[in-house]
Amino acid sequence: MNPADLLMLAVDQRPWLTHALYGHTRRAAPDERAAICRGKHMVLDGLLAAVDGGVDSGVASESAAILVDDALGPGVAERARDHGVTLSMPLERGGLDVYEDEPDDVAAYLAHHRPDLAKVLVRYNPDGDPEVNALQRRRLAATERAAHEAGCRFLFELLVPPTPAQLESAGDRATFDEQLRPALILRGMEELGRAMAVDVWKLEQLGAEPNYADAVELAASTGGECILLGAGATAEQVDTWLTAAGRQGFGGFAIGRSVWWEAMRGLLAGEVDHETATARVAAGYTRFVATFRNSSTSPGTEPVPGVV
């Protein structure tokens, strides 16, 4: 692992989190916002605890990063910056199939918060509706320009949902994910990369290892890099994906729910205290750091203990 690696704890979920905790995707009520904010601050505390573990945790402070919103996590970004943690913040309106900026004034938002990376989450299938795809590319190109003008790196989270025809062809979602989606991700990167300058691609698992290498090569051709997202999968499943990605040159990860969901749920339900929840987040994050380090360790260097 080198100092440029991006080892990101993602806690920018908004509609997903309100639904998981409270069963709705409306604007959170004041007491709900306060509780979620408490949970997101706990997640940052877990990240900071992992960094404070120093050499034993394998977490270099210059590689530690957090992705967080200010709608349900006010104050987390500021605390992260004060502690020297690399900061990424989302620019998309959550839960939409077609990309929209949120807030409307991206430039002012970025000038105020000064994140290191401006992140967009986009659902884009190259075989989807051509007019919708073109609209998304136009919107995202404008967002990318605003991000770079603000001095931010542009982080693009690409999700490729199946079209009805693709899902019918595959037979089920799992088969689509493994057999059809990897090639669609690569095609999506090509199309989107022609319309905008992406610094970091945040990608779903790509199946066979050569697909990861192809993504790295494609990103590098325009000066970018790739990191892996966790998709809320089990830790064991994420370990498998992350090992393949690290071996093929991915520059890190952005993993969220797989690390902090049970700790946050337990904290807000009163089942565990803040200290216990924080320790669980630190342990989960450190686990994936070790997995990534061991997968990307060059010959002759010492692997991190504690990963099977």
XYZ file of C-alpha atoms in Angstrom:
308
model
C 0.000 0.000 0.000
C 1.362 3.418 -0.860
C 0.487 6.850 0.562
C -1.672 7.658 -2.462
C -4.123 4.855 -1.706
C -7.670 5.999 -0.995
C -9.140 3.972 1.876
C -12.559 5.520 2.283
C -15.306 4.928 4.800
C -18.560 5.839 3.037
C -21.372 7.214 5.216
C -23.224 9.532 2.827
C -26.374 7.390 2.644
C -29.567 9.432 2.951
C -32.817 7.859 1.605
C -31.438 4.369 2.220
C -30.602 5.185 5.817
C -33.899 6.840 6.710
C -35.705 3.844 5.231
C -33.507 1.302 7.011
C -33.930 3.030 10.364
C -37.416 4.531 10.153
C -39.209 2.853 7.250
C -39.598 5.879 4.970
C -37.641 7.947 2.428
C -39.243 11.301 3.198
C -37.303 14.157 4.715
C -36.213 12.962 8.125
C -37.996 14.471 11.124
C -35.864 16.555 13.514
C -35.448 13.735 16.033
C -34.569 11.302 13.237
C -31.991 13.713 11.816
C -30.454 14.153 15.252
C -30.174 10.395 15.748
C -28.672 9.771 12.307
C -26.228 12.625 12.841
C -25.147 11.010 16.095
C -24.595 7.764 14.206
C -22.519 9.410 11.497
C -20.307 11.135 14.044
C -19.795 7.733 15.657
C -18.640 6.350 12.297
C -16.053 9.120 12.031
C -14.928 8.328 15.569
C -14.403 4.732 14.453
C -12.283 5.862 11.527
C -10.222 8.130 13.779
C -9.744 5.273 16.244
C -8.411 3.100 13.416
C -6.003 5.843 12.354
C -4.899 6.315 15.963
C -4.030 2.621 15.997
C -1.020 3.575 13.886
C 1.256 0.853 12.572
C -0.664 -1.882 14.383
C -3.846 -1.069 12.464
C -2.107 -0.652 9.119
C -4.025 2.591 8.529
C -1.806 5.410 7.299
C -3.321 8.779 8.156
C -2.656 10.085 4.650
C -4.745 7.254 3.161
C -7.729 7.475 5.511
C -10.781 9.103 3.941
C -14.458 9.612 4.643
C -17.408 10.213 2.321
C -20.161 12.065 4.169
C -23.075 14.398 3.492
C -24.017 17.502 5.465
C -27.795 16.899 5.283
C -27.889 14.058 7.821
C -24.310 14.377 9.057
C -23.773 18.065 9.829
C -20.413 18.724 11.425
C -18.829 15.421 10.398
C -17.043 16.934 7.399
C -15.609 19.738 9.498
C -14.363 17.337 12.164
C -12.818 15.075 9.538
C -10.957 17.985 7.971
C -9.742 19.170 11.390
C -8.244 15.714 11.955
C -6.511 15.629 8.570
C -8.797 12.982 7.068
C -9.301 13.163 3.301
C -12.842 14.401 2.734
C -15.324 13.534 0.003
C -18.886 14.884 -0.175
C -21.811 13.891 -2.438
C -23.376 16.119 -5.078
C -26.270 13.925 -6.242
C -29.881 14.084 -5.142
C -30.345 10.733 -3.454
C -32.545 7.926 -4.719
C -33.089 9.093 -8.313
C -32.711 7.057 -11.496
C -31.670 10.137 -13.513
C -28.897 12.307 -12.122
C -29.684 15.681 -10.557
C -27.400 17.970 -8.559
C -28.089 18.558 -4.890
C -27.626 21.311 -3.872
C -28.617 23.342 -6.905
C -25.613 25.681 -6.515
C -22.757 23.196 -6.668
C -20.053 25.859 -6.905
C -21.172 27.622 -3.722
C -21.520 24.320 -1.877
C -18.005 23.235 -2.805
C -16.553 26.642 -1.989
C -18.114 26.434 1.464
C -17.163 22.853 2.362
C -13.896 22.508 0.388
C -13.917 18.699 0.070
C -10.898 17.005 -1.448
C -13.165 14.946 -3.697
C -16.592 15.853 -5.066
C -18.606 12.661 -5.531
C -21.513 11.807 -7.802
C -23.540 8.585 -7.767
C -24.954 7.771 -11.184
C -27.137 4.969 -12.514
C -26.070 4.552 -16.123
C -26.470 1.620 -18.489
C -24.904 2.103 -21.941
C -27.768 0.061 -23.417
C -30.360 2.200 -21.650
C -32.495 4.988 -23.115
C -30.145 7.014 -25.381
C -31.883 10.314 -24.621
C -31.699 9.755 -20.870
C -28.043 8.770 -21.132
C -27.262 11.895 -23.160
C -29.085 14.061 -20.621
C -27.097 12.536 -17.784
C -23.806 13.067 -19.615
C -24.619 16.753 -20.161
C -25.569 17.293 -16.540
C -22.557 15.427 -15.242
C -20.137 17.258 -17.523
C -21.312 20.534 -15.983
C -20.941 19.102 -12.475
C -17.453 17.841 -13.287
C -16.394 21.291 -14.494
C -17.720 22.878 -11.305
C -15.846 20.334 -9.197
C -12.538 20.925 -10.925
C -12.988 24.695 -10.905
C -13.451 24.417 -7.134
C -10.158 22.538 -6.848
C -11.745 19.148 -6.089
C -10.981 15.790 -7.596
C -14.028 14.272 -9.307
C -15.185 10.943 -7.847
C -17.678 9.050 -10.003
C -19.686 6.191 -8.485
C -21.010 4.208 -11.442
C -23.928 1.851 -10.862
C -25.202 -0.166 -13.821
C -28.760 -1.435 -13.284
C -30.042 -3.973 -15.819
C -32.446 -3.061 -18.575
C -35.547 -5.296 -18.724
C -34.103 -7.059 -21.769
C -30.775 -7.678 -20.030
C -32.469 -9.042 -16.941
C -34.614 -11.354 -19.053
C -31.543 -12.543 -20.932
C -29.610 -13.217 -17.727
C -32.519 -14.900 -15.969
C -31.861 -13.312 -12.584
C -30.029 -10.375 -11.024
C -27.100 -12.410 -9.698
C -26.337 -13.790 -13.158
C -26.579 -10.298 -14.647
C -24.150 -8.974 -12.042
C -21.579 -11.667 -12.728
C -21.880 -12.255 -16.472
C -23.248 -9.111 -18.136
C -22.548 -6.167 -15.861
C -18.719 -6.138 -15.979
C -18.632 -5.424 -19.718
C -21.369 -2.813 -19.315
C -19.357 -1.074 -16.596
C -16.360 -0.847 -18.920
C -18.505 0.483 -21.762
C -20.070 2.996 -19.394
C -16.637 4.196 -18.315
C -15.676 4.700 -21.956
C -18.820 6.668 -22.815
C -18.743 8.822 -19.715
C -14.993 9.337 -19.928
C -15.386 10.905 -23.355
C -17.770 13.498 -21.901
C -15.946 14.454 -18.694
C -12.682 14.087 -16.785
C -13.028 11.530 -13.990
C -10.254 11.352 -11.410
C -11.555 8.383 -9.415
C -14.012 5.711 -10.535
C -15.911 4.064 -7.677
C -16.990 0.728 -9.130
C -19.066 -2.320 -8.322
C -17.381 -5.711 -8.245
C -16.308 -6.806 -11.708
C -16.359 -10.592 -11.524
C -13.308 -12.217 -13.114
C -9.962 -10.626 -12.237
C -9.066 -9.593 -15.813
C -12.075 -7.261 -15.732
C -10.506 -5.358 -12.841
C -7.295 -4.979 -14.816
C -9.264 -3.693 -17.811
C -10.976 -1.083 -15.633
C -7.645 0.083 -14.212
C -6.178 0.400 -17.711
C -9.224 2.272 -18.983
C -9.182 4.716 -16.063
C -5.436 5.271 -16.367
C -5.755 6.112 -20.061
C -7.389 9.398 -19.037
C -5.372 9.957 -15.866
C -7.820 8.328 -13.457
C -7.849 5.454 -10.996
C -10.360 2.947 -9.614
C -11.602 2.126 -6.144
C -14.027 -0.617 -5.112
C -17.406 -0.102 -3.468
C -18.806 -2.605 -0.992
C -22.499 -2.659 -2.012
C -23.533 -3.515 1.545
C -22.281 -7.082 1.097
C -20.993 -9.353 3.847
C -17.439 -8.793 5.020
C -16.411 -12.156 3.588
C -17.810 -11.295 0.167
C -16.175 -7.862 0.179
C -12.843 -9.477 1.115
C -13.070 -11.627 -2.013
C -13.834 -8.678 -4.286
C -11.244 -6.448 -2.652
C -8.519 -9.050 -2.975
C -9.142 -9.327 -6.718
C -9.304 -5.554 -7.129
C -6.122 -4.954 -5.148
C -4.183 -7.554 -7.104
C -5.147 -5.873 -10.367
C -4.178 -2.333 -9.415
C -7.213 -0.704 -7.791
C -6.150 2.262 -5.697
C -8.339 1.583 -2.683
C -11.960 1.293 -1.662
C -15.054 3.175 -0.526
C -16.912 0.809 1.786
C -19.754 1.822 4.064
C -22.619 -0.324 5.304
C -20.465 -3.466 5.417
C -18.415 -1.680 8.100
C -20.799 0.464 10.129
C -24.432 -0.582 9.674
C -24.759 -3.017 12.580
C -22.794 -0.705 14.878
C -24.967 2.289 14.006
C -28.202 0.325 14.245
C -27.196 -1.028 17.637
C -26.143 2.386 18.904
C -29.374 4.090 17.886
C -31.458 1.212 19.247
C -29.732 1.520 22.619
C -28.237 -1.972 22.353
C -24.601 -0.809 22.524
C -22.882 2.296 23.826
C -20.848 4.781 21.805
C -17.509 3.267 22.787
C -18.540 -0.236 21.722
C -20.018 0.972 18.427
C -16.894 3.002 17.689
C -14.657 0.008 18.349
C -16.729 -2.144 15.989
C -16.437 0.410 13.199
C -12.687 0.698 13.760
C -12.318 -3.090 13.616
C -14.423 -3.424 10.468
C -12.563 -0.665 8.670
C -9.167 -2.013 9.744
C -10.151 -5.443 8.433
C -10.673 -4.090 4.917
C -7.495 -2.021 5.076
C -5.608 -5.215 5.889
C -7.346 -7.130 3.101
C -6.437 -4.435 0.611
C -2.866 -4.114 1.837
C -2.283 -7.848 1.655
C -3.780 -8.104 -1.832
C -1.680 -5.245 -3.169
C 1.538 -5.983 -1.231
C 4.518 -6.105 -3.535
C 6.935 -9.057 -3.264
C 9.351 -8.760 -0.383
C 7.134 -6.585 1.816
C 5.515 -7.732 5.024
C 1.756 -8.435 4.914
C -0.605 -7.173 7.582
C -1.529 -9.819 10.181
C -5.081 -10.696 11.055
C -6.582 -11.473 7.653
C -7.376 -15.054 6.748
